[in-house]
Amino acid sequence: MTQTLHKKQEPTITSVTDLPTSEAKWVTLQKIEYTDQTGKARTWEVASRKTRSAKAGVDAVAIGNILLSPNRAPSTLLVIQYRPPLDAYTVEWPAGLIDENETAEDAAVREFKEETGYEVTKVLSVSPVQAADPGLSNANMQMAMVEVEVPELEGEGEQVLPEQRLEDGEHIERVVIPLGELYEKLVEYSKRERFIVAAKLFHFAAGMDFMKTQKYGL
Amino acid sequence: MTQTLHKKQEPTITSVTDLPTSEAKWVTLQKIEYTDQTGKARTWEVASRKTRSAKAGVDAVAIGNILLSPNRAPSTLLVIQYRPPLDAYTVEWPAGLIDENETAEDAAVREFKEETGYEVTKVLSVSPVQAADPGLSNANMQMAMVEVEVPELEGEGEQVLPEQRLEDGEHIERVVIPLGELYEKLVEYSKRERFIVAAKLFHFAAGMDFMKTQKYGL
């Protein structure tokens, strides 16, 4: 993964300017006026996506995935990509916006194929709708958990993976991590310069690690 | 919890209007121009908070907590509050913005006291910085995991809890959940009308549940 990133040039921000709400295409700012529990009038500022699927009523789906290969411990495929809002490489599960007329499950299968090149073998579950960052935005998402049966994987971390079907401008590196080492690997990624792990993935891994190491008799 | 919420009136949104970037106090929209990995010039729209602490360089802290009471199974305290961006009650771990000159750990101890009334007994860990919603915003956060020793708790879910020190406009209900039932309880909350669980908390609980129920030999 690192090798491939370094073959290309590093993305560089050339300017950051205030964006008038009226000119924004993907995101908007809104002012909510509301009456609170005590009857008092209050306001709240919110950032919203302009792209929410009407059918799903949900912005995005993240794809928790279990890669089952004949010659590997159960693993998970993560994607690493440059994210301009953070000027950093994020480590995430594959994810994407739900298109008009798609369900979260449809979008999970489509996005997984596009971003990783693998076909989902089985959708194990689709979570309830969750609030992505409730103090700041109305963004919401669902997590699909999927199993993916794959052929023998080669190499240590730098596997030969199938071809992706990326949209213009998408540069997504893929890395396969043993599920049993997920938490430790994410802590390692967090220490790398210009890398940051997405909170949802980190929290899932922290929950796994908590369960594994807790001394509360759970 | 439900009882208390219903004693008061339901919050109601009275208007939603586009908010010009120049008038926003808490949030802003920006246009990022950048050069991607292939040398091509691209743009990205980002929502940012205007309140980031310079000392911490991090917006917020969430407080994963283990409540230890002489007469209860190890539990966790969740907060439920009306969130205007979603027009819904969110179920979250206590959390808050990091003030100027605070570290994430300082903020965790302060916010936990303010939102729950309890003193943190011990900070077990503070996570690396995580990206809250990397496609949409530059918002970032750290998770602190804390232990809180509390006196005997009464009742079933509707405990007598210490007094909160809430800021004006904060209406935060607290609920104590056995840690071993966290995932199941969050799924139940998700089914209630006008309730939504925050993604980070849900992912942590899903990770716990995954570890407990997985058949992959982890």
XYZ file of N, CA and C in Angstrom, chain A residues 8-9 11-21 24-40 42 44-47 49 66 68 74 82-86 90 92 124 127-139 141 143 147 168-169 171 179-180 190 196-200 202-204 206-208 210-212 216 218, chain B residues 8-9 11-21 24-40 42 44-47 49 66 68 74 82-86 90 92 124 127-139 141 143 147 168-169 171 179-180 190 196-200 202-204 206-208 210-212 216 218:
510
model
N 3.218 7.668 -6.700
C 2.564 8.848 -7.258
C 3.028 10.078 -6.485
N 2.549 11.236 -6.936
C 2.921 12.426 -6.167
C 1.962 12.618 -4.997
N -0.732 14.409 -2.818
C -1.730 15.449 -3.044
C -1.383 16.704 -2.238
N -1.659 17.856 -2.805
C -1.299 19.119 -2.167
C -2.452 20.106 -2.264
N -2.799 20.710 -1.171
C -3.845 21.742 -1.178
C -3.238 23.047 -1.674
N -3.911 23.654 -2.643
C -3.386 24.900 -3.200
C -4.137 26.121 -2.678
N -5.409 25.949 -2.287
C -6.120 27.081 -1.669
C -7.339 26.598 -0.895
N -7.660 27.344 0.161
C -8.872 27.094 0.942
C -9.590 28.428 1.058
N -10.815 28.489 0.543
C -11.549 29.762 0.580
C -12.949 29.532 1.122
N -13.524 30.564 1.727
C -14.912 30.481 2.172
C -15.795 30.209 0.963
N -16.735 29.312 1.149
C -17.613 28.926 0.049
C -19.016 29.439 0.361
N -19.521 30.391 -0.413
C -20.887 30.856 -0.152
C -21.880 29.700 -0.299
N -22.827 29.617 0.629
C -23.808 28.535 0.621
C -24.491 28.423 -0.742
N -22.467 26.260 -3.239
C -22.063 24.886 -2.913
C -22.944 23.879 -3.643
N -22.310 22.833 -4.173
C -23.061 21.826 -4.929
C -23.377 20.587 -4.104
N -22.485 20.224 -3.172
C -22.581 18.941 -2.473
C -23.045 19.084 -1.033
N -22.730 20.232 -0.454
C -22.969 20.438 0.970
C -23.696 21.768 1.114
N -24.503 21.900 2.152
C -25.116 23.196 2.398
C -25.127 23.505 3.891
N -25.233 24.767 4.208
C -25.389 25.200 5.602
C -26.823 25.669 5.786
N -27.398 25.259 6.904
C -28.753 25.722 7.187
C -28.865 26.204 8.624
N -29.802 27.102 8.834
C -30.122 27.542 10.184
C -31.465 26.940 10.568
N -31.454 26.205 11.670
C -32.691 25.608 12.175
C -33.197 26.479 13.322
N -34.432 26.885 13.239
C -35.061 27.539 14.392
C -36.016 26.538 15.011
N -35.913 26.379 16.336
C -36.755 25.376 16.986
C -37.155 25.845 18.371
N -38.196 25.208 18.869
C -38.662 25.454 20.223
C -38.190 24.291 21.085
N -37.462 24.588 22.160
C -36.892 23.488 22.947
C -37.902 22.923 23.957
N -37.422 21.999 24.808
C -38.290 21.296 25.758
C -39.021 22.228 26.730
N -38.434 23.419 26.946
C -39.040 24.337 27.911
C -39.883 25.403 27.225
N -40.006 25.293 25.886
C -40.817 26.270 25.156
C -40.013 27.464 24.658
N -38.698 27.449 24.887
C -37.867 28.589 24.487
C -37.441 28.454 23.014
N -34.935 28.661 20.012
C -33.491 28.545 19.877
C -33.115 28.334 18.412
N -29.934 26.564 15.671
C -28.826 25.619 15.539
C -28.321 25.690 14.110
N -27.012 25.650 13.958
C -26.428 25.660 12.614
C -26.070 24.238 12.204
N -26.428 23.862 10.999
C -26.227 22.470 10.569
C -25.641 22.408 9.156
N -24.733 21.460 8.965
C -24.202 21.163 7.632
C -24.927 19.927 7.108
N -25.691 17.235 3.585
C -25.412 16.825 2.212
C -26.619 17.146 1.347
N -15.656 -9.311 6.096
C -14.826 -10.423 6.545
C -14.346 -11.158 5.300
N -12.565 -14.140 3.589
C -12.239 -15.528 3.882
C -11.438 -16.100 2.718
N -8.999 -15.187 8.979
C -10.082 -14.265 8.588
C -9.579 -12.830 8.674
N -6.729 9.684 0.070
C -6.510 11.076 0.444
C -7.856 11.775 0.587
N -8.071 12.402 1.728
C -9.324 13.115 1.987
C -9.019 14.599 2.140
N -9.399 15.403 1.153
C -9.066 16.831 1.224
C -9.538 17.524 2.511
N -10.729 17.195 3.065
C -11.139 17.932 4.270
C -10.116 17.821 5.397
N -9.378 16.718 5.447
C -8.402 16.514 6.521
C -6.963 16.700 6.038
N -7.010 8.795 4.949
C -7.871 8.158 5.945
C -7.873 6.650 5.746
N -10.252 3.531 6.335
C -11.691 3.326 6.527
C -12.101 1.964 5.994
N -24.368 -10.279 5.698
C -24.735 -10.892 6.984
C -25.780 -10.063 7.721
N -27.278 -2.659 9.548
C -27.575 -2.046 10.852
C -28.748 -1.077 10.758
N -29.293 -0.704 11.901
C -30.223 0.436 11.902
C -29.515 1.696 11.413
N -30.270 2.722 11.114
C -29.713 4.010 10.707
C -29.009 4.653 11.907
N -27.819 5.168 11.656
C -27.021 5.792 12.703
C -26.698 7.242 12.311
N -26.513 8.071 13.315
C -26.194 9.487 13.080
C -24.685 9.651 13.021
N -24.170 10.151 11.888
C -22.720 10.172 11.670
C -22.005 11.145 12.609
N -22.551 12.329 12.810
C -21.883 13.354 13.635
C -22.958 14.334 14.100
N -23.773 13.903 15.079
C -25.067 14.540 15.326
C -25.034 15.984 15.810
N -23.915 16.448 16.351
C -23.863 17.842 16.771
C -23.638 18.790 15.600
N -23.040 18.278 14.541
C -22.608 19.124 13.426
C -23.502 19.023 12.200
N -23.990 17.824 11.913
C -24.674 17.614 10.642
C -25.838 16.644 10.795
N -26.649 16.585 9.751
C -27.736 15.600 9.732
C -27.299 14.310 9.032
N -26.019 14.196 8.714
C -25.526 13.026 7.966
C -25.854 11.728 8.718
N -26.090 7.139 8.307
C -25.503 6.010 7.577
C -25.982 4.698 8.167
N -24.492 0.515 8.524
C -23.356 -0.372 8.308
C -23.872 -1.720 7.837
N -19.676 -11.024 4.177
C -18.611 -12.022 4.001
C -18.201 -12.045 2.538
N -13.890 8.641 -11.806
C -12.863 9.633 -12.108
C -12.473 10.374 -10.821
N -11.203 10.440 -10.573
C -10.739 11.190 -9.407
C -10.591 10.340 -8.159
N -8.804 7.628 -6.017
C -7.529 6.917 -5.906
C -7.578 6.190 -4.575
N -8.302 -9.934 10.917
C -9.319 -9.362 11.810
C -8.864 -9.353 13.267
N -8.121 -10.385 13.646
C -7.672 -10.495 15.031
C -6.638 -9.433 15.407
N -2.476 5.146 12.990
C -2.705 6.474 13.584
C -1.400 7.192 13.897
N -4.928 9.192 9.263
C -5.914 9.263 10.339
C -6.965 8.181 10.096
N -7.363 7.496 11.157
C -8.356 6.432 11.035
C -9.746 7.045 11.216
N -10.697 6.593 10.408
C -12.079 7.064 10.538
C -12.661 6.559 11.858
N -13.443 7.438 12.501
C -13.925 7.157 13.859
C -14.805 5.905 13.925
N -15.630 5.679 12.927
C -16.530 4.528 13.012
C -15.732 3.223 13.009
N -12.572 2.875 13.804
C -11.769 2.792 15.028
C -12.628 2.336 16.200
N -13.850 2.868 16.289
C -14.728 2.472 17.398
C -15.116 0.994 17.319
N -15.368 0.492 16.109
C -15.686 -0.935 15.974
C -14.512 -1.774 16.483
N -12.141 -0.838 18.498
C -11.966 -0.634 19.938
C -12.977 -1.464 20.719
N -14.181 -1.609 20.172
C -15.191 -2.467 20.812
C -14.755 -3.928 20.822
N -14.191 -4.376 19.692
C -13.653 -5.753 19.635
C -12.553 -5.930 20.676
N -11.968 -4.161 23.342
C -12.511 -4.058 24.702
C -13.063 -5.399 25.142
N -13.829 -6.033 24.263
C -14.444 -7.323 24.603
C -13.371 -8.380 24.864
N -12.307 -8.299 24.060
C -11.250 -9.315 24.151
C -10.417 -9.140 25.418
N -14.134 -7.354 33.218
C -15.380 -7.100 33.946
C -16.327 -8.300 33.912
N -17.628 -9.801 31.302
C -18.704 -9.713 30.289
C -18.702 -10.957 29.406
N -41.913 16.973 29.679
C -41.717 18.266 29.044
C -42.394 18.255 27.683
N -42.379 19.384 27.002
C -42.954 19.386 25.660
C -41.934 18.863 24.650
N -39.598 19.016 21.540
C -38.990 20.081 20.731
C -39.581 20.073 19.318
N -39.735 21.241 18.756
C -40.365 21.366 17.436
C -39.576 22.349 16.585
N -39.266 21.939 15.371
C -38.585 22.840 14.436
C -39.612 23.788 13.830
N -39.304 25.073 13.869
C -40.248 26.062 13.334
C -39.830 26.584 11.965
N -38.518 26.546 11.666
C -38.098 26.927 10.308
C -36.692 26.421 10.013
N -36.460 26.121 8.754
C -35.125 25.731 8.276
C -34.822 26.621 7.078
N -33.772 27.408 7.173
C -33.447 28.322 6.065
C -31.979 28.181 5.698
N -31.657 28.458 4.443
C -30.252 28.474 4.036
C -29.512 29.516 4.858
N -28.341 29.151 5.306
C -27.551 30.043 6.151
C -26.333 30.499 5.351
N -26.255 31.788 5.027
C -25.063 32.256 4.306
C -23.811 32.012 5.144
N -22.769 31.545 4.496
C -21.524 31.228 5.189
C -21.033 32.411 6.023
N -22.659 32.492 9.537
C -22.590 31.337 10.439
C -21.561 31.577 11.544
N -21.924 31.211 12.776
C -21.025 31.436 13.909
C -20.241 30.199 14.301
N -20.834 29.031 14.118
C -20.262 27.789 14.653
C -19.656 26.904 13.584
N -20.212 27.004 12.399
C -19.845 26.102 11.309
C -19.528 26.954 10.095
N -18.662 26.461 9.231
C -18.435 27.198 7.995
C -18.290 26.227 6.823
N -18.529 26.737 5.634
C -18.301 25.961 4.408
C -17.060 26.507 3.733
N -16.228 25.599 3.271
C -15.045 26.031 2.542
C -14.864 25.230 1.274
N -14.216 25.876 0.309
C -13.857 25.179 -0.918
C -12.358 24.942 -0.887
N -11.996 23.658 -1.006
C -10.586 23.302 -1.048
C -10.193 23.056 -2.488
N -9.146 23.713 -2.940
C -8.575 23.393 -4.247
C -7.291 22.631 -3.999
N -7.160 21.498 -4.680
C -5.972 20.677 -4.438
C -5.515 20.003 -5.724
N -4.275 19.548 -5.690
C -3.709 18.791 -6.796
C -3.695 17.331 -6.370
N -4.313 16.468 -7.166
C -4.402 15.070 -6.738
C -3.145 14.276 -7.099
N -3.194 12.965 -6.852
C -2.030 12.091 -7.026
C -1.475 12.080 -8.441
N -2.350 12.426 -9.394
C -1.903 12.384 -10.789
C -1.510 13.764 -11.301
N -1.563 14.774 -10.414
C -1.201 16.126 -10.830
C -2.379 16.953 -11.318
N -3.578 16.381 -11.264
C -4.761 17.082 -11.765
C -5.340 18.011 -10.682
N -8.197 19.699 -8.601
C -9.560 19.306 -8.221
C -10.063 20.200 -7.089
N -12.932 20.354 -3.564
C -13.732 19.585 -2.607
C -14.435 20.574 -1.698
N -15.684 20.285 -1.367
C -16.436 21.149 -0.447
C -16.411 20.550 0.947
N -16.139 21.369 1.934
C -15.979 20.842 3.301
C -16.718 21.724 4.301
N -17.330 21.062 5.286
C -17.938 21.766 6.421
C -16.962 21.680 7.590
N -15.950 23.068 11.742
C -16.296 23.818 12.955
C -15.380 25.026 13.069
N -17.186 3.102 32.046
C -17.581 1.879 32.738
C -18.000 2.273 34.145
N -19.056 1.366 37.765
C -18.910 0.251 38.687
C -19.666 0.585 39.968
N -21.325 -4.432 35.721
C -20.636 -3.292 35.100
C -21.526 -2.674 34.019
N -32.109 15.876 22.502
C -32.680 16.313 21.228
C -31.595 16.993 20.411
N -31.418 16.546 19.170
C -30.417 17.118 18.280
C -31.126 17.753 17.096
N -31.141 19.077 17.039
C -31.870 19.742 15.944
C -31.447 19.284 14.549
N -30.130 19.026 14.273
C -29.787 18.635 12.898
C -30.562 17.397 12.423
N -30.924 16.528 13.351
C -31.624 15.300 12.972
C -33.108 15.354 13.333
N -30.889 11.708 20.101
C -29.750 10.835 19.846
C -29.320 10.134 21.128
N -26.051 8.612 22.793
C -24.602 8.777 22.628
C -23.895 8.532 23.948
N -8.727 5.418 31.759
C -8.014 4.194 31.378
C -7.168 4.403 30.124
N -7.684 7.664 23.093
C -7.406 7.105 21.763
C -6.597 8.077 20.913
N -6.032 7.576 19.827
C -5.491 8.491 18.811
C -6.605 9.382 18.261
N -6.223 10.414 17.539
C -7.193 11.298 16.890
C -7.879 10.536 15.748
N -9.187 10.664 15.684
C -9.981 9.976 14.669
C -10.759 11.010 13.842
N -11.039 10.657 12.608
C -11.795 11.544 11.708
C -13.279 11.236 11.844
N -14.077 12.233 12.246
C -15.488 11.984 12.562
C -16.309 11.605 11.333
N -16.110 12.291 10.230
C -16.929 12.037 9.030
C -16.135 12.552 7.826
N -15.078 11.806 7.436
C -14.012 12.358 6.595
C -14.411 12.791 5.191
N -15.535 12.310 4.664
C -15.945 12.757 3.339
C -16.595 14.124 3.366
N -17.164 14.481 4.519
C -17.983 15.692 4.631
C -17.281 16.831 5.342
N -16.501 16.511 6.371
C -15.987 17.582 7.229
C -14.579 17.260 7.709
N -13.946 18.271 8.283
C -12.633 18.045 8.881
C -12.755 17.723 10.373
N -13.981 17.516 10.858
C -14.212 17.276 12.289
C -13.413 16.068 12.771
N -11.883 13.853 16.532
C -12.220 13.592 17.935
C -11.291 12.530 18.504
N -11.412 9.443 21.696
C -12.250 8.764 22.680
C -11.433 8.509 23.931
N -13.180 4.790 33.969
C -13.909 4.044 35.004
C -14.504 5.025 36.003
N -26.765 26.513 29.662
C -28.076 27.003 29.234
C -28.475 26.329 27.920
N -29.665 25.783 27.877
C -30.150 25.178 26.640
C -29.864 23.688 26.532
N -30.429 19.987 27.552
C -31.403 19.123 28.221
C -30.957 17.709 27.940
N -23.265 -3.126 30.577
C -22.337 -3.198 29.435
C -22.567 -4.448 28.590
N -22.911 -5.542 29.255
C -23.114 -6.798 28.533
C -24.335 -6.780 27.631
N -32.915 2.119 18.543
C -33.009 2.488 17.120
C -34.409 2.267 16.561
N -32.333 8.006 17.408
C -31.267 7.515 16.534
C -29.996 7.405 17.369
N -29.269 6.314 17.167
C -28.035 6.096 17.921
C -26.871 6.715 17.137
N -25.962 7.352 17.847
C -24.779 7.935 17.213
C -23.886 6.814 16.682
N -23.315 7.036 15.491
C -22.581 5.974 14.790
C -21.375 5.476 15.581
N -20.659 6.361 16.259
C -19.457 5.913 16.961
C -19.825 4.937 18.084
N -22.581 3.193 18.302
C -23.145 1.972 17.719
C -22.028 1.063 17.216
N -21.021 1.649 16.583
C -19.915 0.834 16.066
C -19.127 0.172 17.204
N -18.903 0.890 18.293
C -18.200 0.278 19.427
C -18.994 -0.941 19.924
N -21.229 -2.646 18.308
C -21.244 -3.695 17.271
C -19.933 -4.474 17.287
N -18.829 -3.777 17.558
C -17.539 -4.457 17.668
C -17.509 -5.415 18.858
N -18.068 -4.965 19.996
C -18.184 -5.858 21.158
C -19.009 -7.086 20.799
N -19.706 -8.309 17.867
C -19.030 -9.123 16.859
C -18.037 -10.081 17.537
N -17.262 -9.518 18.459
C -16.256 -10.341 19.154
C -16.921 -11.450 19.951
N -18.061 -11.125 20.541
C -18.742 -12.093 21.416
C -19.397 -13.201 20.609
N -15.294 -17.047 13.820
C -14.090 -17.084 12.989
C -12.850 -17.475 13.790
N -11.548 -15.946 16.403
C -10.718 -14.801 16.816
C -10.479 -14.842 18.331
